[in-house]
XYZ file of C-alpha atoms in Angstrom:
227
model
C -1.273 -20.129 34.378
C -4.366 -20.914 33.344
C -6.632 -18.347 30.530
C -9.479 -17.128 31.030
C -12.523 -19.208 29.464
C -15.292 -17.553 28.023
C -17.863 -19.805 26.525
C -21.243 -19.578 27.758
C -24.010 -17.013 26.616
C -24.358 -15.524 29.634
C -20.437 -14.925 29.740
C -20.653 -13.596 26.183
C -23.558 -10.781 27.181
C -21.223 -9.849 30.597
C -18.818 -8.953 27.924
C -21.511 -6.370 26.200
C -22.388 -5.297 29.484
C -18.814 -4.204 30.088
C -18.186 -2.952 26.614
C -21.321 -0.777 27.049
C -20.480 0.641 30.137
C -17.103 1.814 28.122
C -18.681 3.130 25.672
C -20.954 5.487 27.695
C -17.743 6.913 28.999
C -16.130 7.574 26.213
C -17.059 11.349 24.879
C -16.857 10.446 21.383
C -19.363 7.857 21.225
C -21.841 10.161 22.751
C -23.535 10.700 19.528
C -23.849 7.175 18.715
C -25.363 6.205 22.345
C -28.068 9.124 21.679
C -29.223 7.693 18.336
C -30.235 4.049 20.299
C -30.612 5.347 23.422
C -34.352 3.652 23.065
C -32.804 0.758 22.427
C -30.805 0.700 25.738
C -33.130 2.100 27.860
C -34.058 -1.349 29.344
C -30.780 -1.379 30.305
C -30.915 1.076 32.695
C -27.925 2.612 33.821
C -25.082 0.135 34.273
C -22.018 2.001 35.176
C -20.658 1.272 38.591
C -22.680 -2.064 38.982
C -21.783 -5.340 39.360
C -23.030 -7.792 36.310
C -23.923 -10.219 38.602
C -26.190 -7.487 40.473
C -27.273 -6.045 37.115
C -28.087 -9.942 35.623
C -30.626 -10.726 38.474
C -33.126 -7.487 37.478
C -32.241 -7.696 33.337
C -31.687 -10.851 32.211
C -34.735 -11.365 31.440
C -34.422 -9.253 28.469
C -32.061 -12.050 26.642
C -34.725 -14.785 26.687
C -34.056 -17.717 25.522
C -32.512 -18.450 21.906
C -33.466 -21.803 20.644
C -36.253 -24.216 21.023
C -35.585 -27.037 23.632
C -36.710 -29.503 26.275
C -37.696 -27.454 29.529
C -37.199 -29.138 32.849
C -38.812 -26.297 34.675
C -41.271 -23.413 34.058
C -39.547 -20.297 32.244
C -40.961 -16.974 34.202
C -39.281 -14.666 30.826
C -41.549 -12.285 29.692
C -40.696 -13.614 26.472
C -41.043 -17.336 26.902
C -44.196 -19.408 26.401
C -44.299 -23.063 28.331
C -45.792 -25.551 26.152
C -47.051 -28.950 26.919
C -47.185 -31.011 24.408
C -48.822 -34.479 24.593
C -46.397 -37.100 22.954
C -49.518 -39.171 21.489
C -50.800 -36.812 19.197
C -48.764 -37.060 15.834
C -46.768 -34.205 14.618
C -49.060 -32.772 11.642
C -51.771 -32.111 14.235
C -49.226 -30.996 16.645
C -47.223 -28.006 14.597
C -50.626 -26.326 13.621
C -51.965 -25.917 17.269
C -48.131 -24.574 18.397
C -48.284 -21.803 15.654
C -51.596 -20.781 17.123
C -50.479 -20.322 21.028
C -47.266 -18.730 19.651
C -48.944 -16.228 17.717
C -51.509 -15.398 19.948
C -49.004 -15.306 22.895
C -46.779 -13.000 20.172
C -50.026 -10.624 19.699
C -50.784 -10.487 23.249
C -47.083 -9.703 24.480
C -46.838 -6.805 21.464
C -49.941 -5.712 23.276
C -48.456 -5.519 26.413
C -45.531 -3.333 25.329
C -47.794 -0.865 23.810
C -46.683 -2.104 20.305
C -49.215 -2.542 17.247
C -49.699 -6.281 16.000
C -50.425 -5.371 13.016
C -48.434 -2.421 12.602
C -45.079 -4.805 11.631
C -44.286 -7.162 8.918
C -43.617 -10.186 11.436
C -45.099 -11.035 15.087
C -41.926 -11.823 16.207
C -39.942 -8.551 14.949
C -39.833 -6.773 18.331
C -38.554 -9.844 20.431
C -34.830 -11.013 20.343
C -33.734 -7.382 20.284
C -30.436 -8.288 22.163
C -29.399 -10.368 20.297
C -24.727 -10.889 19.927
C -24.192 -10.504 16.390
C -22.123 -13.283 15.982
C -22.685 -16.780 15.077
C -20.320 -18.477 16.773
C -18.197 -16.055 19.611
C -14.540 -15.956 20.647
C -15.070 -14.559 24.003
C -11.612 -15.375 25.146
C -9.892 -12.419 23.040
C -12.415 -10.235 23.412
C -12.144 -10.961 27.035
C -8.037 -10.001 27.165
C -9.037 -7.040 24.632
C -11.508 -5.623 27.584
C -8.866 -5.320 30.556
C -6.209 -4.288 28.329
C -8.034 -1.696 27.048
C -9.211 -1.082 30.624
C -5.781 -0.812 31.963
C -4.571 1.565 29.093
C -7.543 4.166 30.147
C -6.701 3.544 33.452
C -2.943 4.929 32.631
C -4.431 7.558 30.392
C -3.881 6.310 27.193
C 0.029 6.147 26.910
C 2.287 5.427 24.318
C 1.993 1.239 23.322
C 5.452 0.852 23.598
C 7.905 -1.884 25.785
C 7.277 -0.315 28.898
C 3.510 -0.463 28.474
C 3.514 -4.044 27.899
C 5.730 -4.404 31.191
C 3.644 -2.065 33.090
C -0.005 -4.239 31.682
C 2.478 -7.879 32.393
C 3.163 -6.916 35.725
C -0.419 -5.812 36.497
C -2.182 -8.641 35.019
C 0.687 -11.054 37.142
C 0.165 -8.978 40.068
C -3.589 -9.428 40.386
C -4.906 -11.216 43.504
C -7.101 -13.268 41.378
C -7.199 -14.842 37.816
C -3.319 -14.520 37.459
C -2.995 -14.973 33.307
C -1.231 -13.374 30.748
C -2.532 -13.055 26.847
C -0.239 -15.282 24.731
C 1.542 -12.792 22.815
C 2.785 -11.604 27.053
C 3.649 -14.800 27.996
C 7.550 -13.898 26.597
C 9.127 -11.723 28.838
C 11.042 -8.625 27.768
C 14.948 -8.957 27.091
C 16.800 -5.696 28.621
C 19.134 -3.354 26.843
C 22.205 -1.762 28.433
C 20.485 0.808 30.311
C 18.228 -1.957 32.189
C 14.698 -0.867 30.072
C 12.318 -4.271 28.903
C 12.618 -4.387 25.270
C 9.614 -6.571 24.162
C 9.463 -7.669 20.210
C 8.050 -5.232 17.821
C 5.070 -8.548 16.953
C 4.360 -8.658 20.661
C 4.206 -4.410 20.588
C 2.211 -5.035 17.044
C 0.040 -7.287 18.935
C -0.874 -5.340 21.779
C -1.630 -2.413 19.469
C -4.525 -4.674 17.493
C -5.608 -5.638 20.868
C -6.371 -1.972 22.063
C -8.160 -1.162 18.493
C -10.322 -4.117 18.923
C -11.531 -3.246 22.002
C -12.034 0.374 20.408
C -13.397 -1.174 17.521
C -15.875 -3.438 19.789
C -16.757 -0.089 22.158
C -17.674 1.309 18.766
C -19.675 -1.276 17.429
C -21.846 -1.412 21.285
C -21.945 2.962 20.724
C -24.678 1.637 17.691
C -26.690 -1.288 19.431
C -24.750 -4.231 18.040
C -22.181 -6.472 19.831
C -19.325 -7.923 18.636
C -19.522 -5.955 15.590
């Protein structure tokens, strides 16, 4: 029984995608979602889609993060193709790259209607999504998401033994992706009168697991992801 492995960037934003979509259902993050509702607008509206469907018309709006080698031209909004000759020596190089980046920078700011001048940096109104986390474990936030998923689903019961059963047999149950979160992988004993009995850790567990997703659906209600 393999876990789930979530590693890449793309994986990490299909997490905030889900946690957003959460979050706009959830009544008591309403006020939250109207004070950056600019700031999601791009977004669109994302509940009831697909990320996959979603990805193809915004991912665009993620960029890229770091400078590197490109093998093929980058059509992002927010990406400027260089080619650089390698006989020219660095110290003649650098100062001709700051100039296409900042006129590229002026010229996009331009484009969205924003002032060049008007902000302390050129580069202050790219890389506004970016995960606020330097290095991501997207595996626990990943088993934090369906759990918390499958305790809305049920309408918020009690996090007792037979809500761990009733989330274990679920998650086994699944046509697909068959795992369990570690603190599941015990099963339950059972008392006289046949009821699982899981261990108050794994029941302790469980309970941290449904705050952090809270926690994280909180954190997305004010524009920032993890948290």
């Amino acid at each position: 029984m393999s876990q789930p492995q979530i590693k890449s960037r793309r994986q990490h934003i299909r997490l905030w995608f889900e946690f957003y979509k959460l979050a706009l259902d959830d009544p008591a993050l309403q006020d939250n979602l109207a004070r950056v509702r600019t700031f999601y607008e791009p977004w669109g509206d994302p509940r009831g889609m697909d990320f996959r469907v979603w990805w193809k018309d915004h991912g665009y709006l993620f960029g890229a993060t770091q400078v590197e080698e490109a093998t093929k031209v980058s059509k992002a909004p927010n990406v400027l193709n260089l080619s650089i000759p390698l006989n020219l020596p660095v110290s003649q190089v650098l100062p001709k790259i700051k100039e296409l980046v900042e006129a590229r920078q002026r010229q996009r700011l331009n484009e969205l209607g924003l002032d060049p001048k008007a902000g302390k940096s050129l580069k202050a109104a790219f890389g506004t999504y970016e995960i606020n986390a330097k290095e991501l474990r997207g595996r626990p936030l990943h088993e934090a998401h369906v759990i918390y998923c499958i305790w809305l689903e049920m309408g918020k019961p009690t996090i007792n033994s037979d809500f761990l059963q009733a989330v274990r047999d679920r998650l086994l149950n699944r046509p697909k992706a068959k795992w369990l979160p570690s603190f599941l992988l015990r099963e339950a004993t059972v008392d006289r009168r046949g009821n699982p009995r899981f261990a108050e850790e794994q029941i302790r567990q469980m309970r941290r697991s449904i705050k952090k997703a809270h926690d994280v659906c909180m954190s997305v209600s004010k524009g920032k992801f993890p948290l």
